[in-house]
Amino acid sequence: MNNKDLRKYSKIVVDGVEQAPSRSMLRAVGFEDSDFSKPQIGICSTWSMVTPCNMHIDKLAEHVNKGTDEAGGKGIIYNAITISDGISMGTEGMKYSLVSREVIADSVETVSGCMGHDAIIVIGGCDKNMPGLMMGLSRLNRPSLFVYGGTIQPGPNHTNIISVFEAVGGHAAGNVSDIELKQIEDTAIPGPGSCGGMYTANTMASAIEALGMSLPNSSAQDAISEEKIGDCLNSGDAIMHLIQNDIKPSDIMTRGAFDNAIKVTIALGGSTNAVLHLLAMAHTMGVELELDDFTRIGKQVPMLADLKPSGKYLMSELIKIGGIQPLMKTMLEVGMLDGSCLTVTGKTLEENLATVAPYPTEQDIIRPFDNPIKKDSHLVVLKGNLAPAGSVAKITGKEGLSFTGNARVFESEEDCLKGILDGTVVKEDVLVIRYEGPKGAPGMREMLSPTSAIMGKGLGEDVALITDGRFSGGSHGFVVGHVTPEAFDGGPIAIVETGDRISIDAESNTISLEVSDDEIKTRLKSWQKPDPRYTRGVLAKYAATVTSASEGAVTDKYI
């Protein structure tokens, strides 16, 4: 192997007499003479002590670096930011969450683009940093792969972060004592790793594996485990193979691969955020993918996984029976996946799955096709006079398939949460939270605090919630998000009044405001666009450039 021939970008930075200053600076960070002839691998770590999801990723990055060096490359670790949804949830700080996806994508593109990295390995462990990392490496389109930080272990009594949020609602209802709330708070998060159900982090890790951009089983390994260390070490050989064969993200992240990712997300009962992020990732990769494609694909795929938040089991329990690989093999065997799609192993999906063993016969985490939890997708795209450009609901069937009630309008998440906890919200209400969209918030906050409070107060089957914001992967109940156009853009959600009747039907895929067309036009005519909430800084820049949720809420479409 001639390593020098593999250096497509780094040789511009380090070769020749004129690049002596570059080499001199690199010597200070550990380069030796032999390293300059090796392909340079940018290793983007999202390590941070701001969240348990990422607190261990510095160690994983060192293992990735070791595997890369042993395989003949030269690893260079750098960091991208991360934030914590779980910690900022329900606060003004949560407005930075979706914004961080764009900042992370910009960071990967900026650092590896500037430094001439020949390939990129990214390591993510929380909701937004995973799609952000994928978007960044897609922009550069150099040999790349993704390593998942891994899932957290459950707390005592099968608890996790959603247990804490729902205990807050239970406390308000008088069903959870002060002592019980403190016990759950103290023990539900026992250590490193991403939130333990099929919430957004595990959803996106699974989708990225199904997309072909991580090594088999990367999505289904505990954060602290020998298997996760092995995943990191093996990334070195994998990235060198990708460099040697000039296999780039554009060769892997094809339309067929995105269809595979959507189908696996549906089978697992994944987060509504997957819709937003897969749309954004496809846009960045130049793949045509639209909101309506989720409806078309959703008719073909059943929901099979009995995983939290709506089900019984946690990701750590799915890991024990084999992760998502046996599920994908079964889906492939019935013709549901495109096995010809290339993956970061250099093999096709079908080749990767050839030797995968089936699930144990006694397990009941993943249902058989003839006994699904829901016969079609739980990710339902609803349209109607309340959401002309679409909205996204998470309907597993356990909540029912339709809901009609009286609107109770709130202008912010905080106001809604207060109304739930103080008893203002009652049965048959359709809670409307608006001005929480990508531009209006700005940043499209997740409504986990209100949805968890609804569950905790025992109203999960009695109220619905709609918003131009979005939901955490931990949210469940009769909830509809991503309503577009958003209120800030003058969408019909802006003119809903408390007491209006709203009808939601997941069978006809409709969401309707039961007000005459003339009345809607009259209200819209008198509506006035509010002033932006931010005029400086990253939130102002985001609001000025972001597209609607139906287009993935990306910030570079204007170019």
Coordinates of C-alpha atoms in Angstrom, one line a residue:
M1 CA 0.0 0.0 0.0
N2 CA 1.4 3.4 -1.0
N3 CA 0.1 5.7 1.7
K4 CA 1.2 8.8 -0.2
D5 CA -1.2 8.0 -3.0
L6 CA -4.0 8.0 -0.5
R7 CA -3.5 11.7 0.5
K8 CA -6.0 13.6 -1.6
Y9 CA -6.2 16.7 0.6
S10 CA -3.6 16.6 3.4
K11 CA -0.7 16.6 0.9
I12 CA -1.7 20.2 -0.1
V13 CA -1.2 21.2 3.5
V14 CA 2.1 19.4 4.4
D15 CA 4.1 18.7 1.2
G16 CA 6.8 20.8 -0.2
V17 CA 9.4 23.4 1.1
E18 CA 6.7 26.1 1.3
Q19 CA 4.7 24.0 3.7
A20 CA 7.5 23.8 6.3
P21 CA 5.5 26.1 8.7
S22 CA 2.5 23.8 8.5
R23 CA 4.7 20.8 9.3
S24 CA 6.4 22.6 12.1
M25 CA 3.1 23.4 13.8
L26 CA 1.9 19.8 13.4
R27 CA 5.1 18.5 15.0
A28 CA 4.1 20.4 18.1
V29 CA 0.9 18.3 18.3
G30 CA 2.7 15.0 17.9
F31 CA 3.5 14.5 14.2
E32 CA 6.7 12.7 13.3
D33 CA 8.4 12.5 9.9
S34 CA 6.6 9.3 8.9
D35 CA 3.2 10.8 9.7
F36 CA 3.3 13.3 6.9
S37 CA 3.1 10.6 4.3
K38 CA 0.0 9.1 5.9
P39 CA -3.6 10.0 5.2
Q40 CA -4.9 12.3 7.9
I41 CA -8.2 11.3 9.5
G42 CA -10.1 14.0 11.3
I43 CA -11.8 12.5 14.4
C44 CA -14.6 14.8 15.5
S45 CA -15.4 14.1 19.1
T46 CA -18.5 15.6 20.8
W47 CA -17.1 15.1 24.3
S48 CA -18.5 17.4 26.9
M49 CA -19.3 17.4 30.6
V50 CA -22.6 19.3 29.9
T51 CA -24.5 16.0 29.6
P52 CA -24.2 12.3 30.4
C53 CA -24.8 11.4 26.8
N54 CA -21.4 12.7 25.8
M55 CA -19.3 12.6 29.0
H56 CA -17.4 9.4 27.9
I57 CA -16.8 10.3 24.3
D58 CA -13.3 11.6 24.9
K59 CA -12.3 8.0 25.8
L60 CA -14.0 6.7 22.7
A61 CA -12.2 9.2 20.6
E62 CA -8.9 7.9 21.9
H63 CA -9.9 4.4 20.9
V64 CA -10.8 5.6 17.5
N65 CA -7.5 7.4 17.2
K66 CA -5.7 4.2 18.2
G67 CA -7.5 2.1 15.7
T68 CA -6.8 4.7 13.0
D69 CA -3.1 4.8 13.7
E70 CA -2.8 1.0 13.8
A71 CA -4.5 0.8 10.4
G72 CA -2.0 3.1 8.8
G73 CA -3.6 6.5 9.0
K74 CA -2.9 9.5 11.2
G75 CA -5.7 10.4 13.5
I76 CA -6.3 14.0 14.6
I77 CA -8.9 14.6 17.3
Y78 CA -10.9 17.8 17.4
N79 CA -14.1 18.8 19.1
A80 CA -17.5 20.0 18.1
I81 CA -20.0 21.5 20.6
T82 CA -23.0 19.7 22.1
I83 CA -25.9 20.8 24.2
S84 CA -28.3 18.8 26.4
D85 CA -32.0 18.7 25.5
G86 CA -32.8 17.0 28.7
I87 CA -31.2 19.6 30.9
S88 CA -32.5 22.7 29.0
M89 CA -36.0 21.2 28.3
G90 CA -38.8 23.6 29.1
T91 CA -36.5 26.6 29.4
E92 CA -35.5 29.4 27.1
G93 CA -32.2 27.6 26.6
M94 CA -33.9 24.8 24.7
K95 CA -34.2 27.3 21.8
Y96 CA -30.5 26.6 21.1
S97 CA -31.1 22.8 20.7
L98 CA -32.0 22.5 17.0
V99 CA -29.7 25.5 16.3
S100 CA -26.8 23.4 17.6
R101 CA -27.3 20.9 14.8
E102 CA -26.4 23.6 12.3
V103 CA -23.5 24.8 14.4
I104 CA -22.1 21.3 14.6
A105 CA -22.5 20.7 10.8
D106 CA -20.7 24.0 10.2
S107 CA -17.9 23.0 12.7
V108 CA -17.2 19.6 11.0
E109 CA -17.1 21.3 7.6
T110 CA -15.0 24.1 8.8
V111 CA -12.3 22.2 10.7
S112 CA -11.8 19.2 8.4
G113 CA -12.2 21.4 5.3
C114 CA -9.6 23.9 6.6
M115 CA -7.1 21.3 7.9
G116 CA -7.2 19.1 4.7
H117 CA -8.3 15.9 6.3
D118 CA -8.4 13.1 3.9
A119 CA -11.2 11.3 5.7
I120 CA -13.5 11.9 8.7
I121 CA -14.7 9.8 11.6
V122 CA -17.4 11.5 13.8
I123 CA -18.5 10.3 17.2
G124 CA -22.0 11.4 18.5
G125 CA -24.0 10.6 21.5
C126 CA -27.0 13.0 21.8
D127 CA -30.0 14.0 19.7
K128 CA -28.8 17.0 17.6
N129 CA -25.1 16.2 17.4
M130 CA -25.7 13.1 15.4
P131 CA -27.5 14.6 12.4
G132 CA -25.3 17.6 12.7
L133 CA -22.2 15.5 12.4
M134 CA -23.7 13.7 9.4
M135 CA -24.6 16.9 7.7
G136 CA -21.0 18.2 8.2
L137 CA -19.3 15.2 6.7
S138 CA -21.9 15.1 3.8
R139 CA -20.9 18.7 2.8
L140 CA -17.3 17.7 2.4
N141 CA -18.1 14.3 0.9
R142 CA -14.8 12.7 1.8
P143 CA -14.5 9.0 3.0
S144 CA -16.3 9.1 6.4
L145 CA -18.1 7.0 9.0
F146 CA -20.1 7.6 12.1
V147 CA -19.5 6.0 15.6
Y148 CA -22.4 6.1 18.1
G149 CA -21.5 6.9 21.7
G150 CA -23.9 4.2 22.9
T151 CA -26.9 4.0 25.2
I152 CA -27.2 4.5 28.9
Q153 CA -28.0 1.7 31.4
P154 CA -31.5 2.0 33.1
G155 CA -31.9 3.3 36.7
P156 CA -33.5 1.2 39.5
N157 CA -37.0 0.0 38.7
H158 CA -36.5 0.4 35.0
T159 CA -36.3 4.2 35.2
N160 CA -34.8 6.7 32.8
I161 CA -35.0 10.4 32.1
I162 CA -38.7 10.2 30.9
S163 CA -39.5 8.7 34.3
V164 CA -38.3 11.9 35.9
F165 CA -40.3 14.2 33.6
E166 CA -43.5 12.1 34.1
A167 CA -42.9 12.1 37.9
V168 CA -43.2 15.9 37.8
G169 CA -46.7 15.5 36.4
G170 CA -47.5 12.8 38.9
H171 CA -46.3 15.0 41.7
A172 CA -48.7 17.8 40.5
A173 CA -51.5 15.3 40.5
G174 CA -50.7 14.1 44.0
N175 CA -49.7 10.6 42.9
V176 CA -46.0 11.0 43.5
S177 CA -44.7 12.1 46.9
D178 CA -41.8 14.5 47.5
I179 CA -39.7 11.6 48.6
E180 CA -40.6 9.5 45.6
L181 CA -39.8 12.3 43.2
K182 CA -36.4 12.8 44.9
Q183 CA -35.6 9.1 44.7
I184 CA -36.4 9.1 40.9
E185 CA -34.4 12.3 40.4
D186 CA -31.4 10.8 42.2
T187 CA -31.2 7.4 40.5
A188 CA -32.8 7.5 37.0
I189 CA -29.6 8.6 35.3
P190 CA -26.9 6.2 36.6
G191 CA -24.0 7.1 34.3
P192 CA -22.8 7.8 30.7
G193 CA -24.8 7.2 27.6
S194 CA -27.7 8.4 25.6
C195 CA -31.3 8.4 26.9
G196 CA -32.4 4.8 27.2
G197 CA -35.6 4.3 25.2
M198 CA -36.2 4.6 21.4
Y199 CA -36.0 8.3 21.9
T200 CA -34.2 10.6 19.4
A201 CA -30.6 9.6 20.1
N202 CA -31.2 5.8 19.7
T203 CA -33.6 6.5 16.8
M204 CA -30.9 8.5 14.9
A205 CA -28.2 6.0 15.7
S206 CA -30.4 3.2 14.3
A207 CA -31.3 5.3 11.3
I208 CA -27.6 6.1 10.6
E209 CA -26.7 2.4 10.8
A210 CA -29.6 1.5 8.5
L211 CA -28.4 4.2 6.2
G212 CA -25.0 2.4 6.0
M213 CA -22.9 5.1 7.6
S214 CA -21.9 3.2 10.7
L215 CA -20.4 -0.2 11.3
P216 CA -22.9 -3.0 12.0
N217 CA -24.2 -2.9 15.6
S218 CA -22.8 0.5 16.3
S219 CA -26.3 1.7 17.2
A220 CA -26.9 -1.2 19.6
Q221 CA -24.0 -1.2 22.1
D222 CA -24.0 0.1 25.7
A223 CA -22.0 3.3 26.1
I224 CA -19.6 1.6 28.6
S225 CA -18.9 -1.8 27.1
E226 CA -16.2 -3.9 25.4
E227 CA -18.4 -3.9 22.3
K228 CA -18.3 -0.1 22.0
I229 CA -14.5 -0.1 22.4
G230 CA -14.3 -2.7 19.6
D231 CA -16.6 -0.5 17.4
C232 CA -14.2 2.4 17.9
L233 CA -11.0 0.4 17.2
N234 CA -12.6 -1.3 14.1
S235 CA -13.4 2.2 12.6
G236 CA -9.7 2.5 11.8
D237 CA -9.6 -0.4 9.4
A238 CA -12.9 0.6 8.0
I239 CA -11.9 4.2 7.2
M240 CA -8.7 3.1 5.6
H241 CA -10.7 0.8 3.3
L242 CA -13.0 3.6 2.4
I243 CA -9.9 5.8 1.6
Q244 CA -8.3 3.1 -0.5
N245 CA -11.4 2.5 -2.5
D246 CA -12.5 6.2 -2.6
I247 CA -15.9 5.4 -1.1
K248 CA -17.6 8.6 -0.1
P249 CA -20.8 9.5 1.7
S250 CA -22.5 10.2 -1.7
D251 CA -21.8 6.6 -2.7
I252 CA -23.6 5.3 0.5
M253 CA -26.2 8.0 1.3
T254 CA -28.4 7.3 -1.7
R255 CA -32.1 7.6 -2.0
G256 CA -32.4 3.8 -1.5
A257 CA -30.4 4.1 1.7
F258 CA -32.6 6.9 3.0
D259 CA -35.6 4.7 2.3
N260 CA -34.0 1.9 4.3
A261 CA -33.4 4.3 7.2
I262 CA -37.0 5.5 7.2
K263 CA -38.3 2.0 7.2
V264 CA -36.1 0.8 10.1
T265 CA -37.1 4.0 12.0
I266 CA -40.8 3.1 11.5
A267 CA -40.3 -0.6 12.5
L268 CA -38.5 0.6 15.7
G269 CA -41.2 3.1 16.6
G270 CA -38.7 5.9 16.4
S271 CA -38.9 9.6 17.2
T272 CA -40.7 12.2 15.1
N273 CA -37.4 14.1 15.1
A274 CA -36.2 11.5 12.6
V275 CA -38.5 13.1 10.0
L276 CA -36.9 16.5 10.6
H277 CA -33.3 15.2 10.6
L278 CA -33.5 12.8 7.7
L279 CA -35.0 15.6 5.5
A280 CA -32.1 17.8 6.5
M281 CA -29.5 15.1 6.0
A282 CA -30.9 14.3 2.5
H283 CA -30.9 18.0 1.6
T284 CA -27.3 18.2 2.6
M285 CA -26.4 15.1 0.6
G286 CA -28.4 16.4 -2.5
V287 CA -30.9 13.5 -2.3
E288 CA -34.5 14.4 -3.0
L289 CA -36.7 13.5 0.0
E290 CA -40.0 15.1 0.9
L291 CA -42.4 15.0 3.8
D292 CA -44.9 13.1 1.6
D293 CA -42.4 10.3 1.1
F294 CA -42.8 9.4 4.8
T295 CA -46.5 8.8 4.1
R296 CA -45.9 6.7 1.1
I297 CA -43.2 4.6 2.8
G298 CA -45.3 4.4 6.0
K299 CA -48.1 2.5 4.3
Q300 CA -45.6 -0.3 3.6
V301 CA -44.0 -0.8 7.0
P302 CA -45.4 -1.9 10.3
M303 CA -44.3 -0.8 13.7
L304 CA -42.8 -3.8 15.4
A305 CA -40.8 -2.7 18.4
D306 CA -42.3 -2.6 21.9
L307 CA -39.8 0.1 23.1
K308 CA -40.2 3.1 25.3
P309 CA -41.7 5.7 25.4
S310 CA -45.0 4.1 24.3
G311 CA -43.8 0.5 24.9
K312 CA -42.2 -1.5 27.7
Y313 CA -38.6 -2.0 26.9
L314 CA -35.3 0.0 26.8
M315 CA -32.5 0.0 24.3
S316 CA -30.2 -1.9 26.7
E317 CA -32.7 -4.8 26.5
L318 CA -32.8 -4.7 22.7
I319 CA -29.0 -4.9 22.7
K320 CA -29.1 -8.1 24.8
I321 CA -31.1 -9.9 22.0
G322 CA -29.0 -8.7 19.1
G323 CA -29.8 -5.0 18.4
I324 CA -31.3 -4.0 15.1
Q325 CA -29.3 -6.3 12.8
P326 CA -31.7 -9.3 13.1
L327 CA -34.6 -6.9 12.5
M328 CA -33.0 -5.6 9.4
K329 CA -32.3 -9.1 8.2
T330 CA -35.9 -10.0 8.6
M331 CA -37.0 -6.9 6.8
L332 CA -34.6 -7.7 4.0
E333 CA -35.9 -11.2 3.6
V334 CA -39.4 -10.0 3.1
G335 CA -38.3 -7.5 0.5
M336 CA -38.7 -4.4 2.7
L337 CA -35.2 -3.2 2.5
D338 CA -32.9 -2.5 -0.5
G339 CA -30.0 -4.9 0.1
S340 CA -27.9 -3.5 -2.7
C341 CA -27.1 -0.3 -0.9
L342 CA -23.4 0.2 -0.2
T343 CA -22.2 0.6 3.5
V344 CA -19.1 1.8 5.3
T345 CA -17.8 -1.8 5.5
G346 CA -17.3 -1.6 1.7
K347 CA -19.9 -4.3 1.4
T348 CA -23.6 -4.1 0.6
L349 CA -26.3 -4.2 3.3
E350 CA -27.3 -7.6 2.1
E351 CA -23.7 -8.9 2.4
N352 CA -23.4 -7.4 5.9
L353 CA -26.6 -9.2 7.0
A354 CA -25.8 -12.5 5.5
T355 CA -24.4 -14.1 8.7
V356 CA -26.7 -12.4 11.2
A357 CA -28.5 -14.8 13.5
P358 CA -32.3 -14.3 14.2
Y359 CA -33.7 -13.1 17.5
P360 CA -34.2 -15.6 20.3
T361 CA -37.6 -17.3 19.9
E362 CA -38.7 -16.3 23.5
Q363 CA -38.2 -12.5 23.1
D364 CA -41.1 -10.2 22.7
I365 CA -39.4 -6.8 22.2
I366 CA -39.6 -7.1 18.4
R367 CA -42.9 -8.4 17.2
P368 CA -43.3 -10.7 14.1
F369 CA -44.8 -9.2 11.0
D370 CA -48.0 -11.1 11.5
N371 CA -48.5 -9.5 14.9
P372 CA -47.3 -5.9 14.7
I373 CA -48.0 -3.2 17.3
K374 CA -49.4 -1.2 14.4
K375 CA -49.9 -2.4 10.8
D376 CA -48.4 0.7 9.3
S377 CA -46.3 3.7 10.4
H378 CA -46.6 5.4 13.7
L379 CA -45.1 8.5 12.0
V380 CA -48.2 10.1 10.4
V381 CA -48.0 13.1 8.2
L382 CA -51.3 15.1 8.6
K383 CA -52.5 17.9 6.3
G384 CA -55.6 20.1 6.3
N385 CA -56.7 23.6 6.8
L386 CA -54.7 23.8 10.1
A387 CA -51.5 22.5 8.5
P388 CA -51.6 23.1 4.7
A389 CA -47.9 22.3 4.3
G390 CA -48.1 19.3 6.7
S391 CA -47.5 18.3 10.3
V392 CA -46.1 15.2 11.9
A393 CA -47.8 13.0 14.5
K394 CA -46.6 10.1 16.5
I395 CA -49.5 7.7 16.6
T396 CA -48.8 4.2 17.8
G397 CA -52.5 3.3 18.0
K398 CA -52.4 3.0 21.8
E399 CA -53.7 6.6 21.9
G400 CA -56.5 5.9 19.5
L401 CA -56.5 7.0 15.9
S402 CA -58.6 10.1 16.1
F403 CA -59.3 13.0 18.5
T404 CA -61.8 15.9 18.4
G405 CA -61.9 18.5 21.1
N406 CA -61.9 22.2 22.0
A407 CA -58.8 24.3 21.4
R408 CA -57.1 25.7 24.4
V409 CA -54.5 28.1 23.1
F410 CA -51.1 28.9 24.6
E411 CA -48.5 31.3 23.2
S412 CA -45.6 29.4 24.7
E413 CA -44.5 26.1 26.1
E414 CA -44.1 27.6 29.6
D415 CA -47.7 28.9 29.6
C416 CA -49.0 25.4 28.5
L417 CA -47.0 23.6 31.2
K418 CA -48.4 25.9 33.9
G419 CA -52.0 25.3 32.6
I420 CA -51.5 21.5 32.8
L421 CA -50.0 21.6 36.3
D422 CA -52.5 24.0 37.8
G423 CA -55.6 22.2 36.5
T424 CA -56.6 24.7 33.7
V425 CA -56.3 21.9 31.2
V426 CA -59.2 19.5 31.3
K427 CA -60.5 16.4 29.4
E428 CA -61.3 16.9 25.7
D429 CA -59.0 19.9 25.3
V430 CA -56.8 20.1 22.3
L431 CA -53.8 22.1 23.5
V432 CA -52.4 24.5 20.9
I433 CA -48.8 25.7 21.6
R434 CA -47.7 28.2 18.9
Y435 CA -44.9 30.6 18.1
E436 CA -42.5 27.7 18.9
G437 CA -41.5 27.0 15.3
P438 CA -38.0 27.3 13.7
K439 CA -38.4 31.0 13.1
G440 CA -40.9 31.9 15.8
A441 CA -39.3 30.5 18.9
P442 CA -36.7 30.6 17.3
G443 CA -35.3 27.1 17.3
M444 CA -38.3 24.9 17.5
R445 CA -38.3 23.7 21.1
E446 CA -39.3 20.2 22.1
M447 CA -42.5 19.9 24.1
L448 CA -41.3 17.1 26.5
S449 CA -42.3 19.0 29.7
P450 CA -45.9 19.5 28.7
T451 CA -46.4 16.0 27.2
S452 CA -44.8 14.4 30.3
A453 CA -46.9 16.5 32.6
I454 CA -50.0 15.3 30.7
M455 CA -49.0 11.7 31.2
G456 CA -48.1 12.2 34.8
K457 CA -51.5 13.8 35.5
G458 CA -53.3 10.9 34.0
L459 CA -54.6 12.9 31.0
G460 CA -52.8 10.9 28.3
E461 CA -56.0 9.5 26.7
D462 CA -58.1 12.6 27.3
V463 CA -56.3 15.5 25.7
A464 CA -54.4 16.1 22.5
L465 CA -51.6 18.6 21.9
I466 CA -50.6 20.3 18.6
T467 CA -47.7 22.7 18.0
D468 CA -45.5 24.3 15.4
G469 CA -42.7 23.2 17.7
R470 CA -41.6 19.6 17.9
F471 CA -41.4 16.8 20.4
S472 CA -38.7 14.9 22.2
G473 CA -38.3 11.3 21.3
G474 CA -39.5 10.6 24.8
S475 CA -42.9 12.2 24.2
H476 CA -46.0 10.0 23.7
G477 CA -49.7 10.5 23.7
F478 CA -51.9 12.1 21.0
V479 CA -49.4 14.7 19.9
V480 CA -48.9 16.6 16.6
G481 CA -45.9 18.7 15.9
H482 CA -44.1 20.4 13.0
V483 CA -47.3 22.2 12.0
T484 CA -46.5 24.2 8.9
P485 CA -46.6 27.0 8.0
E486 CA -45.7 28.0 11.5
A487 CA -47.5 30.7 13.4
F488 CA -44.6 33.2 12.9
D489 CA -45.1 32.8 9.1
G490 CA -48.8 33.4 9.3
G491 CA -49.9 29.8 9.2
P492 CA -53.5 29.0 10.3
I493 CA -52.3 27.9 13.7
A494 CA -51.7 31.6 14.4
I495 CA -55.4 32.4 14.3
V496 CA -56.8 29.5 16.3
E497 CA -58.9 30.7 19.2
T498 CA -59.7 29.0 22.5
G499 CA -62.9 27.1 22.1
D500 CA -62.5 26.4 18.4
R501 CA -63.2 22.7 17.5
I502 CA -60.2 20.8 16.2
S503 CA -60.4 17.4 14.6
I504 CA -57.3 15.1 14.2
D505 CA -57.7 11.8 12.2
A506 CA -54.7 9.5 11.8
E507 CA -56.6 7.2 9.4
S508 CA -57.5 9.9 6.8
N509 CA -54.2 11.8 7.7
T510 CA -56.1 15.1 8.3
I511 CA -55.9 17.9 10.9
S512 CA -58.8 20.3 10.6
L513 CA -59.9 23.5 12.3
E514 CA -63.7 23.4 12.3
V515 CA -64.1 27.0 11.3
S516 CA -65.4 28.2 7.9
D517 CA -63.0 29.2 5.2
D518 CA -64.4 32.7 5.3
E519 CA -63.8 33.0 9.0
I520 CA -60.2 31.7 8.6
K521 CA -59.5 34.3 5.8
T522 CA -61.0 37.1 8.0
R523 CA -58.8 36.1 10.9
L524 CA -55.7 35.8 8.8
K525 CA -56.3 39.2 7.3
S526 CA -56.3 40.8 10.7
W527 CA -53.3 38.9 12.0
Q528 CA -50.1 40.9 12.5
K529 CA -46.7 39.3 12.3
P530 CA -44.9 39.7 15.6
D531 CA -41.4 41.2 16.0
P532 CA -38.5 38.8 16.0
R533 CA -37.7 37.7 19.6
Y534 CA -33.9 38.0 18.9
T535 CA -32.1 40.6 16.8
R536 CA -28.5 39.6 17.6
G537 CA -26.5 36.4 17.9
V538 CA -26.9 32.9 16.7
L539 CA -30.6 32.7 17.3
A540 CA -31.2 35.8 15.2
K541 CA -29.0 34.4 12.4
Y542 CA -30.9 31.1 12.6
A543 CA -34.3 32.7 12.4
A544 CA -33.2 34.7 9.4
T545 CA -32.0 31.7 7.4
V546 CA -33.9 28.7 8.5
T547 CA -36.4 26.9 6.2
S548 CA -39.7 25.4 7.5
A549 CA -39.9 22.2 9.4
S550 CA -41.5 20.5 6.3
E551 CA -38.1 21.1 4.6
G552 CA -36.0 19.9 7.4
A553 CA -35.4 23.3 9.1
V554 CA -32.0 23.7 7.3
T555 CA -30.1 26.9 7.1
D556 CA -28.3 26.7 3.7
K557 CA -31.1 26.3 1.3
Y558 CA -31.0 30.0 0.4
I559 CA -27.5 29.5 -1.2

